[in-house]
Short mmCIF file of C-alpha atoms and ligand atoms in Angstrom, two decimals:
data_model
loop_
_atom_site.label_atom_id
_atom_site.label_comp_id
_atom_site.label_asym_id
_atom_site.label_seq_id
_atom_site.Cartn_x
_atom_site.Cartn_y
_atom_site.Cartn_z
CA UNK A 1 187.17 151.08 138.49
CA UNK A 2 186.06 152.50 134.73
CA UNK A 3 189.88 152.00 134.08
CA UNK A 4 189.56 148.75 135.52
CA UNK A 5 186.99 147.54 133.42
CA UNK A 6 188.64 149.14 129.93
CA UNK A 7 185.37 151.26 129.46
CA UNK A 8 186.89 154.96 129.98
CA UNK A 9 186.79 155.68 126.19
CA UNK A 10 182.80 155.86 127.03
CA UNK A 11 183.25 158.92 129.64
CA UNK A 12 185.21 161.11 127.01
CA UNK A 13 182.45 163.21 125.99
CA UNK A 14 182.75 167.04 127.34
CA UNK A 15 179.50 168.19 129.16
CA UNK A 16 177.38 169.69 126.46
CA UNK A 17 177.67 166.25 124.61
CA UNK A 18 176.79 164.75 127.83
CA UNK A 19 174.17 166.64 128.22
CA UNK A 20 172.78 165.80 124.69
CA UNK A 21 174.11 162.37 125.30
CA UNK A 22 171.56 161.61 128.11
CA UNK A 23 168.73 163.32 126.31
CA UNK A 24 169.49 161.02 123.25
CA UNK A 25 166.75 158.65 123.96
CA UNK A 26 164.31 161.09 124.53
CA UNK A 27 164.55 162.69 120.83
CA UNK A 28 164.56 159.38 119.57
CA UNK A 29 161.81 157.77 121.33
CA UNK A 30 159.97 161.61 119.84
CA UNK A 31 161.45 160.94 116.50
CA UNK A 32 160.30 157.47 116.24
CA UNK A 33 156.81 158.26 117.61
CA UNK A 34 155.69 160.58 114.63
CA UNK A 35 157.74 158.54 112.12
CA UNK A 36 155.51 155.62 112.77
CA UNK A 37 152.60 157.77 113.05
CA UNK A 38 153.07 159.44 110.09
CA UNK A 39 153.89 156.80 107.56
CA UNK A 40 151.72 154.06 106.21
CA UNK A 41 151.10 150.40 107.64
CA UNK A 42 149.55 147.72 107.71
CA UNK A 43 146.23 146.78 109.18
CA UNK A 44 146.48 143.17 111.00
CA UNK A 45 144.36 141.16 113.31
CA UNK A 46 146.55 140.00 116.43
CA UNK A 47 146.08 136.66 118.49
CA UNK A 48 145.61 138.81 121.61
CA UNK A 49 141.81 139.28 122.65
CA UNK A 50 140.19 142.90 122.75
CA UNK A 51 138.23 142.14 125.96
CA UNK A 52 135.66 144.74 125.08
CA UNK A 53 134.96 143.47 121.73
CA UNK A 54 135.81 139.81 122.24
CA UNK A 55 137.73 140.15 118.77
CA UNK A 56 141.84 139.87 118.58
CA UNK A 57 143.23 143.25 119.04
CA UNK A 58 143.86 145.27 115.71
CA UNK A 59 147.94 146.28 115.01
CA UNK A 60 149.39 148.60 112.70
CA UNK A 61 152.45 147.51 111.59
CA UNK A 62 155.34 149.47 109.76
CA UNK A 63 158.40 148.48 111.61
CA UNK A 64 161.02 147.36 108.45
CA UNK A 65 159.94 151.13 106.71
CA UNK A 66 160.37 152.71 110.30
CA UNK A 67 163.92 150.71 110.44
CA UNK A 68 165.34 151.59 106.85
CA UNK A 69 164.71 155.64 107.22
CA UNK A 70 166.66 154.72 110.57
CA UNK A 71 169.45 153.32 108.88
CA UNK A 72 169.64 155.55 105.63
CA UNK A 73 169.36 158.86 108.32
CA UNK A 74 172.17 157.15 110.39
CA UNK A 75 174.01 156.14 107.26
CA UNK A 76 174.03 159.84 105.45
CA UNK A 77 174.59 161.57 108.87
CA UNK A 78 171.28 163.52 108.09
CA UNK A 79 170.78 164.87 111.70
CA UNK A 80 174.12 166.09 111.35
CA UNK A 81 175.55 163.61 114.77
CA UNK A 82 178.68 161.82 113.61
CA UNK A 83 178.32 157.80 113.18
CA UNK A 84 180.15 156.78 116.35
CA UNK A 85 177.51 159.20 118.31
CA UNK A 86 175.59 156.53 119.55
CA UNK A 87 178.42 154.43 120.68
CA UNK A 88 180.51 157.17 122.55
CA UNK A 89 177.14 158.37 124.13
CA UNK A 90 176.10 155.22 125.26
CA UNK A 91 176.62 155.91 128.88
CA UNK A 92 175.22 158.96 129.62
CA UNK A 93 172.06 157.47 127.46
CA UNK A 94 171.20 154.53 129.39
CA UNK A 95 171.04 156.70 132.03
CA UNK A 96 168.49 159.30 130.44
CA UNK A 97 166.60 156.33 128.71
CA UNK A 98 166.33 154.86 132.53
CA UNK A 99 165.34 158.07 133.83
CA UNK A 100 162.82 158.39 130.78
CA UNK A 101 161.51 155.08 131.16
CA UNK A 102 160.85 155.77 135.17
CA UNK A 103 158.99 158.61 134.12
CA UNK A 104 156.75 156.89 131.15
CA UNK A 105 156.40 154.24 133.37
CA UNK A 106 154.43 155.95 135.98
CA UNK A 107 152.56 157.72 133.74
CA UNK A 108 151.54 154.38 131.59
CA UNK A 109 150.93 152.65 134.93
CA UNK A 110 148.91 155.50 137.17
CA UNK A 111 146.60 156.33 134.74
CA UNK A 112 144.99 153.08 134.72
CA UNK A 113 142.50 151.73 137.09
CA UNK A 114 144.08 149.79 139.85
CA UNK A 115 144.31 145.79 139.08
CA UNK A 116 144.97 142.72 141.13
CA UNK A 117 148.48 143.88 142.46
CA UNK A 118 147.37 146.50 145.32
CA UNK A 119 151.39 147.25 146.23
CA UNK A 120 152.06 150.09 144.16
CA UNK A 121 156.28 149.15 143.57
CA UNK A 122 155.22 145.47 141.85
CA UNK A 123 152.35 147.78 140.30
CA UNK A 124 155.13 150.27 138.69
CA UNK A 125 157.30 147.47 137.83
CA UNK A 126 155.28 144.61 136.25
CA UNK A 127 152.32 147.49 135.02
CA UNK A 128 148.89 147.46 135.23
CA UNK A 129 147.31 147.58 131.14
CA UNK A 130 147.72 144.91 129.15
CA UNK A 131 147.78 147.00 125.92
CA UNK A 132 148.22 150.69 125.77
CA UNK A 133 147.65 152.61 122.07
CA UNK A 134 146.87 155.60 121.12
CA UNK A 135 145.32 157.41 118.54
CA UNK A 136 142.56 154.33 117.54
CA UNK A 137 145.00 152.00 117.70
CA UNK A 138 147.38 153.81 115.28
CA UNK A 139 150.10 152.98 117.88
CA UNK A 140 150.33 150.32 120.04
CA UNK A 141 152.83 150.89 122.61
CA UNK A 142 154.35 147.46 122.81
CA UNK A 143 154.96 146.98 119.05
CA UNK A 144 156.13 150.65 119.31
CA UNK A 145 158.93 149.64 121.68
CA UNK A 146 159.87 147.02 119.84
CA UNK A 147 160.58 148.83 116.62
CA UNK A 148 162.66 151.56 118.57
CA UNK A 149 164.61 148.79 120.93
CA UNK A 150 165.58 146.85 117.84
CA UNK A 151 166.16 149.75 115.34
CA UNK A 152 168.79 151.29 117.95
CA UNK A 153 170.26 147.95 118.98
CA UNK A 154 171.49 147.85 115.53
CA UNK A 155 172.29 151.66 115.30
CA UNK A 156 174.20 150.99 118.40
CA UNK A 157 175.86 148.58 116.89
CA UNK A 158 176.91 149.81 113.59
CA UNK A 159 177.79 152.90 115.45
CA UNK A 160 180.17 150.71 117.85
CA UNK A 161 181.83 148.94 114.45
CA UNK A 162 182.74 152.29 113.20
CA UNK A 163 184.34 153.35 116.61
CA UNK A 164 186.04 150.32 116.37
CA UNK A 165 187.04 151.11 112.49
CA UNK A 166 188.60 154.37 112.99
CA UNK A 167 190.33 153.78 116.25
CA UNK A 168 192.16 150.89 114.94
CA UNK A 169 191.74 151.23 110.89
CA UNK A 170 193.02 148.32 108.93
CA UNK A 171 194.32 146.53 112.46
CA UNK A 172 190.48 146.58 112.76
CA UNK A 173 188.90 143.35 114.78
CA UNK A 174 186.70 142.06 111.39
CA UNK A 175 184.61 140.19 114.61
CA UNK A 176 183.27 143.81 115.53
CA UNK A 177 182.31 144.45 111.89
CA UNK A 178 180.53 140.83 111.99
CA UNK A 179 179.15 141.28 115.39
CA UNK A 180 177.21 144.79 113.75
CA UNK A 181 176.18 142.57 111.13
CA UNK A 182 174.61 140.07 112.94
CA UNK A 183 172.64 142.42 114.74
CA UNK A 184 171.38 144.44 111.88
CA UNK A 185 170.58 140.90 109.97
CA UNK A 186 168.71 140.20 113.56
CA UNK A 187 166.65 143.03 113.07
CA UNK A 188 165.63 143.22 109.87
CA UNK A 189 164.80 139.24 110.24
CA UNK A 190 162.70 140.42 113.33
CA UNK A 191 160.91 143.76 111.03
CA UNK A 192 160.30 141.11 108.11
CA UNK A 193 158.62 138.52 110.35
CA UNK A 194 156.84 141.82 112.50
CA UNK A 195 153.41 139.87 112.61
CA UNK A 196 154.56 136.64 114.21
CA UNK A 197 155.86 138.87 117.34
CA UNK A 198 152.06 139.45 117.92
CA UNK A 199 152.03 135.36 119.03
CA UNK A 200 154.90 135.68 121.35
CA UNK A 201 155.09 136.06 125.42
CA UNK A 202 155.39 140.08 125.97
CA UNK A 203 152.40 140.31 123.71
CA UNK A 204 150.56 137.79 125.52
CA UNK A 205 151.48 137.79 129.16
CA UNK A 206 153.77 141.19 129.82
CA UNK A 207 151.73 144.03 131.47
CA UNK A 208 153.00 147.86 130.21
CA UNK A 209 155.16 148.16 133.67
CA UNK A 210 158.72 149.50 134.04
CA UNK A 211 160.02 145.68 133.42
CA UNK A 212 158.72 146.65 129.94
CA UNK A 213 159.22 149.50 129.06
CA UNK A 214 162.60 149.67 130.35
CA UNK A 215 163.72 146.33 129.04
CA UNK A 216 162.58 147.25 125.08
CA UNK A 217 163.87 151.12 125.51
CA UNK A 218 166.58 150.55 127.14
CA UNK A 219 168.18 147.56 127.64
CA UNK A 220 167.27 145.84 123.92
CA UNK A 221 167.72 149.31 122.64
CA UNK A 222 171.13 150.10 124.66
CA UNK A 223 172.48 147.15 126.51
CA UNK A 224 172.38 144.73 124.50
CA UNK A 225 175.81 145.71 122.86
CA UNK A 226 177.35 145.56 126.31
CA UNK A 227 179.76 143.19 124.96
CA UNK A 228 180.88 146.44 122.35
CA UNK A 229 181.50 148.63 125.58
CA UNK A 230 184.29 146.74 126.12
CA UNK A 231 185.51 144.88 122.67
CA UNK A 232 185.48 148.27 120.29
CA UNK A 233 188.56 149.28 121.90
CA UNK A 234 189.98 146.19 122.19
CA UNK A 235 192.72 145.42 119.49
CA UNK A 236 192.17 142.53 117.01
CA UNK A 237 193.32 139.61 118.86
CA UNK A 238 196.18 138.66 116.23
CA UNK A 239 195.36 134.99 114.89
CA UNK A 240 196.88 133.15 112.11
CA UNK A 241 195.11 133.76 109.01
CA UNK A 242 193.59 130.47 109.02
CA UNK A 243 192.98 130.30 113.02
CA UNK A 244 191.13 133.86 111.39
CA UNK A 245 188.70 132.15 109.27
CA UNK A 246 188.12 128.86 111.73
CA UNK A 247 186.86 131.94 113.96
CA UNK A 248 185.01 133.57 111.99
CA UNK A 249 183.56 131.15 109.94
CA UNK A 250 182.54 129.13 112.78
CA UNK A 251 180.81 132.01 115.00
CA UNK A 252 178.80 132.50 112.14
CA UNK A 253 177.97 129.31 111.17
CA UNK A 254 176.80 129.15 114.63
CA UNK A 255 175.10 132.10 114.58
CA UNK A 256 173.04 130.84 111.52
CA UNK A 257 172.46 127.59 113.16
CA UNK A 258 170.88 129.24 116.37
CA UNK A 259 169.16 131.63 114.34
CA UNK A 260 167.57 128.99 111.98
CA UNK A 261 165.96 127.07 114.91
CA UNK A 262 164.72 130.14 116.69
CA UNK A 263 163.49 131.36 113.36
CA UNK A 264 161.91 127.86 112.39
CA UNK A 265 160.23 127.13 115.80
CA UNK A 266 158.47 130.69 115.97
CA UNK A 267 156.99 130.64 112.56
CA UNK A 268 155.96 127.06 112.99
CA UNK A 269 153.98 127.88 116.06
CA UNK A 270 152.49 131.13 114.16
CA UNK A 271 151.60 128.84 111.44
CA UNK A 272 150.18 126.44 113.95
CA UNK A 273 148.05 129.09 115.83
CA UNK A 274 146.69 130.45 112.11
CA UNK A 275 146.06 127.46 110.18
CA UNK A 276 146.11 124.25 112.62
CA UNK A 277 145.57 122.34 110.15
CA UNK A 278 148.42 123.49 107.78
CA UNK A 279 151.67 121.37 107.20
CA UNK A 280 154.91 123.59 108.74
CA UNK A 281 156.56 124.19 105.33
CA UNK A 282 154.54 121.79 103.37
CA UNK A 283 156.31 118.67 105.01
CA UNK A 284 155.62 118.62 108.72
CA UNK A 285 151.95 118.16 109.86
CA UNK A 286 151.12 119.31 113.57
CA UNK A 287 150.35 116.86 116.05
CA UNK A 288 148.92 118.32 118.90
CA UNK A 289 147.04 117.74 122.54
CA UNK A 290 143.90 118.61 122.41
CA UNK A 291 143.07 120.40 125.61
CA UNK A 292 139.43 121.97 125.94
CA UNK A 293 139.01 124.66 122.83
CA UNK A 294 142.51 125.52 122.60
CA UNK A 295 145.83 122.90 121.03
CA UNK A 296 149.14 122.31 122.70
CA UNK A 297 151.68 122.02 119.49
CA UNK A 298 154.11 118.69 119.92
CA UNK A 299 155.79 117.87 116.54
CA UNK A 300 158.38 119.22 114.94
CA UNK A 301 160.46 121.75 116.12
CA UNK A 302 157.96 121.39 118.98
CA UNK A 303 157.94 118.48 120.03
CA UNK A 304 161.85 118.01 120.44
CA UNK A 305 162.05 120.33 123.36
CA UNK A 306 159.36 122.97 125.39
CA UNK A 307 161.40 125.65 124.26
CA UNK A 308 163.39 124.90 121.25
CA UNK A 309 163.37 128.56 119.87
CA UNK A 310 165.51 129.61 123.28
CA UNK A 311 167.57 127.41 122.39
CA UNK A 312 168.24 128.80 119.30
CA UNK A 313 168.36 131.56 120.60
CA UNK A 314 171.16 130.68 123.29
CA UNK A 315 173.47 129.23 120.53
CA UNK A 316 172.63 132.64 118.68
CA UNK A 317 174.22 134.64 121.47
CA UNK A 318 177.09 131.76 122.44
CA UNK A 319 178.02 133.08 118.67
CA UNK A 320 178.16 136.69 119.62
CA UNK A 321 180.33 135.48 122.50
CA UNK A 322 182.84 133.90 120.17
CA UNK A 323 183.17 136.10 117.59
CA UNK A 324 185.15 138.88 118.95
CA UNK A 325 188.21 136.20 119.11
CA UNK A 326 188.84 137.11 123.36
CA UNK A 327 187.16 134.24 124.31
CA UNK A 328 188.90 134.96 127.73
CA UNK A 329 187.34 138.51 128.19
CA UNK A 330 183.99 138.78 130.24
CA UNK A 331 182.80 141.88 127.87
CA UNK A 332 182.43 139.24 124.96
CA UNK A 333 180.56 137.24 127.01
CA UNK A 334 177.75 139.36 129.03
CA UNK A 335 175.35 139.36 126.39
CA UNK A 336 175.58 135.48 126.41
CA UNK A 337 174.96 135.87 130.18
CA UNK A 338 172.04 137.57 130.12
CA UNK A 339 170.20 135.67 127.48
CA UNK A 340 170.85 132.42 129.31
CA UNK A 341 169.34 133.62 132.28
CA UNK A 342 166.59 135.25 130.70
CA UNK A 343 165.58 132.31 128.72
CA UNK A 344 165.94 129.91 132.14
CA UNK A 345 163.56 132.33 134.01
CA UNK A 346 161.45 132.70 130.84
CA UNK A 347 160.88 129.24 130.18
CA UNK A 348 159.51 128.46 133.73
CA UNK A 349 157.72 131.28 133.93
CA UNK A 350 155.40 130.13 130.52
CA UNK A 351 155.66 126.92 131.94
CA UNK A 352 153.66 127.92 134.78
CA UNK A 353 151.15 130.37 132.37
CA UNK A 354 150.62 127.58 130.31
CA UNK A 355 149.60 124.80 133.10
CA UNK A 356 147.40 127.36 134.33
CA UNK A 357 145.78 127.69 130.20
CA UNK A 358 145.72 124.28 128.76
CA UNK A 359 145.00 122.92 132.61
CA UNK A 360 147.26 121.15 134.92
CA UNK A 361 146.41 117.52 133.42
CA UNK A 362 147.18 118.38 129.73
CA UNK A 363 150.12 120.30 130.17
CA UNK A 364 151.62 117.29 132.41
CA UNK A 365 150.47 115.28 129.32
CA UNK A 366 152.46 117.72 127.06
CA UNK A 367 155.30 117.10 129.18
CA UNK A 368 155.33 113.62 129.45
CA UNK A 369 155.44 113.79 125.76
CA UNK A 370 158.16 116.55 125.08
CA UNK A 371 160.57 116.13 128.00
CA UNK A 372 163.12 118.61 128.12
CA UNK A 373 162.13 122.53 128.20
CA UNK A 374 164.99 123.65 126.06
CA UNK A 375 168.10 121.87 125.20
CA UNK A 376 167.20 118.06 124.09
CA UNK A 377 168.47 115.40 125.76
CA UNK A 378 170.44 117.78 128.21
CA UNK A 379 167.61 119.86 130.16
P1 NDP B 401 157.14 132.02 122.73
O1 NDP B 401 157.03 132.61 121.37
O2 NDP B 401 157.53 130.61 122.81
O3 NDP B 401 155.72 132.26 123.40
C1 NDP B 401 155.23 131.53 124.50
C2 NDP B 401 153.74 131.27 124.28
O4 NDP B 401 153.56 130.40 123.15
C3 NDP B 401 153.10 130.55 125.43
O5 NDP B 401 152.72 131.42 126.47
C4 NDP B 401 151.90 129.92 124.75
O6 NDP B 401 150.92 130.95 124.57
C5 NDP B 401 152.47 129.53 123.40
N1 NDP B 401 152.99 128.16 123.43
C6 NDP B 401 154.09 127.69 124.07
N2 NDP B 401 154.25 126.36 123.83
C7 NDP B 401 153.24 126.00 123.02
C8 NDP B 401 152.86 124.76 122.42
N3 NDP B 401 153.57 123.65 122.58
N4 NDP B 401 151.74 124.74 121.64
C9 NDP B 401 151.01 125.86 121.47
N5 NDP B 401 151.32 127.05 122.00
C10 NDP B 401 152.42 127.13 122.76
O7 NDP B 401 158.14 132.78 123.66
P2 NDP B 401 158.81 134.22 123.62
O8 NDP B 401 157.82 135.26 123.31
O9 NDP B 401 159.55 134.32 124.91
O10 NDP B 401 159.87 134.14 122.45
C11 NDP B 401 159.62 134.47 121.08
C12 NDP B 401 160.95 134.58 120.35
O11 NDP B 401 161.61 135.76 120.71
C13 NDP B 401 161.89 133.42 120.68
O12 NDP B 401 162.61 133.05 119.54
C14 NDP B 401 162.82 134.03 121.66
O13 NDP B 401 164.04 133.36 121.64
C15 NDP B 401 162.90 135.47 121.18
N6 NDP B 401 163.24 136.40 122.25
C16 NDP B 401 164.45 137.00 122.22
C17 NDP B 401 164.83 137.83 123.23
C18 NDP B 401 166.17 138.43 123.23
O14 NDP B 401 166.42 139.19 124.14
N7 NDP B 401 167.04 138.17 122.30
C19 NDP B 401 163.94 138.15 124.36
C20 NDP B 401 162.68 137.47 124.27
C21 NDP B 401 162.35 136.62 123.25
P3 NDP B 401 149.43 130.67 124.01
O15 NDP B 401 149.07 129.29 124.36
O16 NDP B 401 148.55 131.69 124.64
O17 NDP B 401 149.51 130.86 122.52
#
């Protein structure tokens, strides 16, 4: 079967690295803990309320410093683990992190008073506590995830690209080396723009459960560069030189494109939710429903689709599909998968949320007015 599916190159290690392998998360969820403890941030008002105070919720943010010691301690080999650790351990770590995060989980979710959900499984999955932090707010679990699931994606990554590199040397697939790059421009996009994640879904409507926890620790952390599992030890495909650069240059023209309107469509809403009044980028002035207190957004980006940024988002991963060349091989395309489904499932689920907060009427209102959820024109 591991034959089978080209991935036997990940069960190589002997059993002390396995060993280590699986308890790879752990030191780095540790390591990442005090790091972002230890080292300054910033002070920020969120959008999500403190019900005891009635105020938004204060965050401490330092996830780009917290990302570039990552990447300069990766870079120099400063823990002493070669770069392709992460990669060739991959295995035997998403099967500690998953252990870890069963463990956190029940920890994060028992200690809290019981909620709505009596049955204790959907209690453990989807969590109890809204917001967990620790030492006065200091660290906020959720943002703390976030920094650690996107710092390793891109570790993960980079790590994979140099697997990839010395295996095959100058036969090297360049769409491996692009696919690292992506990621690690992903991230640091996502570190620079830290404060507008405090407006999104997971902060506003995820509980701390094992969906959580799991999903940023492990799966964003880990799985995300499925695709690599299979593709770093796949040869370059062999194109013409210039079928080479249609390739390339198109996956990451694409990739650009998706991540422009993802990009665009979250800060305009962050904009929108800060200054309501404010024009998106000086040119675009928000049009909105009115619906009690609060303002459903419907112009620009906004008001061409329910759910523009997934789309962006969709054509972001449709490049990551493409630009490994094997458009034929499912590795290449699992990440794709995933996001499509995600974003399907995600869109009807803040669908629902949000007929439930603006009220039934305005929201049907909203949707009179903006049509389709995510792709325009198409659904
Ligand atoms: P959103 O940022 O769209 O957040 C949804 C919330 O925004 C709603 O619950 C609502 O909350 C508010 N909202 C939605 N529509 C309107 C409107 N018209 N006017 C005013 N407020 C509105 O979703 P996500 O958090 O899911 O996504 C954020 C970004 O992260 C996206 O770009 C997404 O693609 C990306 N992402 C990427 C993932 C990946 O795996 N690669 C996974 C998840 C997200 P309220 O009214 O309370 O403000």
């Amino acid at each position: 079967m591991i034959e089978w599916l080209g991935i036997e190159h990940l069960f190589e290690l002997s059993r002390t690295e396995a060993i280590w392998g699986f308890f790879t998360p752990l030191i780095v969820y540790a390591a990442f803990f005090v790091v972002q403890l230890m080292l300054p941030g910033r002070w920020v008002p969120g959008y999500v309320v403190n019900p005891a105070t009635g105020e938004p919720r204060n965050y401490r943010l330092n996830g780009m410093l917290v990302f570039l010691i990552a990447i300069v301690v990766w870079a120099l080999e400063l823990t002493g683990l070669p770069h392709d650790w992460f990669y060739r351990s991959s295995v035997y770590a998403v099967a500690g992190g998953t252990v870890f995060s069963i463990i956190f989980t029940l920890i994060a979710v028992f200690t809290q008073p019981e909620g709505k959900v009596k049955n204790r499984f959907l209690a453990w999955w989807f969590g109890r506590a809204q917001e967990i932090s620790f030492f006065n707010e200091r660290i906020d679990v959720k943002m703390y995830m976030y920094v650690v699931g996107g710092t390793m994606l891109s570790l993960n990554a980079l790590s994979g690209a140099v697997y990839h590199y010395e295996l095959f040397g100058e036969k090297a697939n360049p769409g491996v080396i692009l696919y690292a790059a992506f990621f690690t421009f992903y991230i640091m996009d996502y570190m620079v723009f830290e404060r507008v994640q405090l407006y999104t879904y997971d902060l506003i409507h995820e509980n701390v459960g094992f969906k959580l926890i799991w999903g940023c620790l492990v799966v964003y952390g880990w799985l995300f560069i499925l695709p690599l599992w299979g593709m770093a030890a796949y040869p370059n495909p062999g194109f013409s030189p210039a079928w080479t650069n249609v390739w390339l240059i198109g996956a990451s023209a694409l990739f650009l494109f998706g991540w422009g309107i993802s990009r665009g469509a979250n800060l305009q809403k962050y904009t929108f939710k800060r200054w309501p009044d404010r024009k998106f980028l000086g040119l675009i002035a928000p049009k909105y429903i009115q619906a009690g207190e609060r303002r459903i957004l419907c112009s620009g980006l906004w008001g061409v689709a329910r759910h523009l940024n997934y789309m962006g988002e969709g054509f972001l991963a449709l490049s990551i599909a493409l630009i490994f060349g094997c458009f034929t091989n499912f590795w290449a395309w699992t990440y794709f998968i995933f996001i499509v489904s995600l974003f399907v499932y995600r869109q009807w689920d803040d669908d629902r949320h949000c007929a439930e907060k603006y009220g039934a009427e305005n929201w049907a209102e909203y949707k009179e007015r903006v049509k389709y959820r995510i792709v325009p024109g198409i659904y």
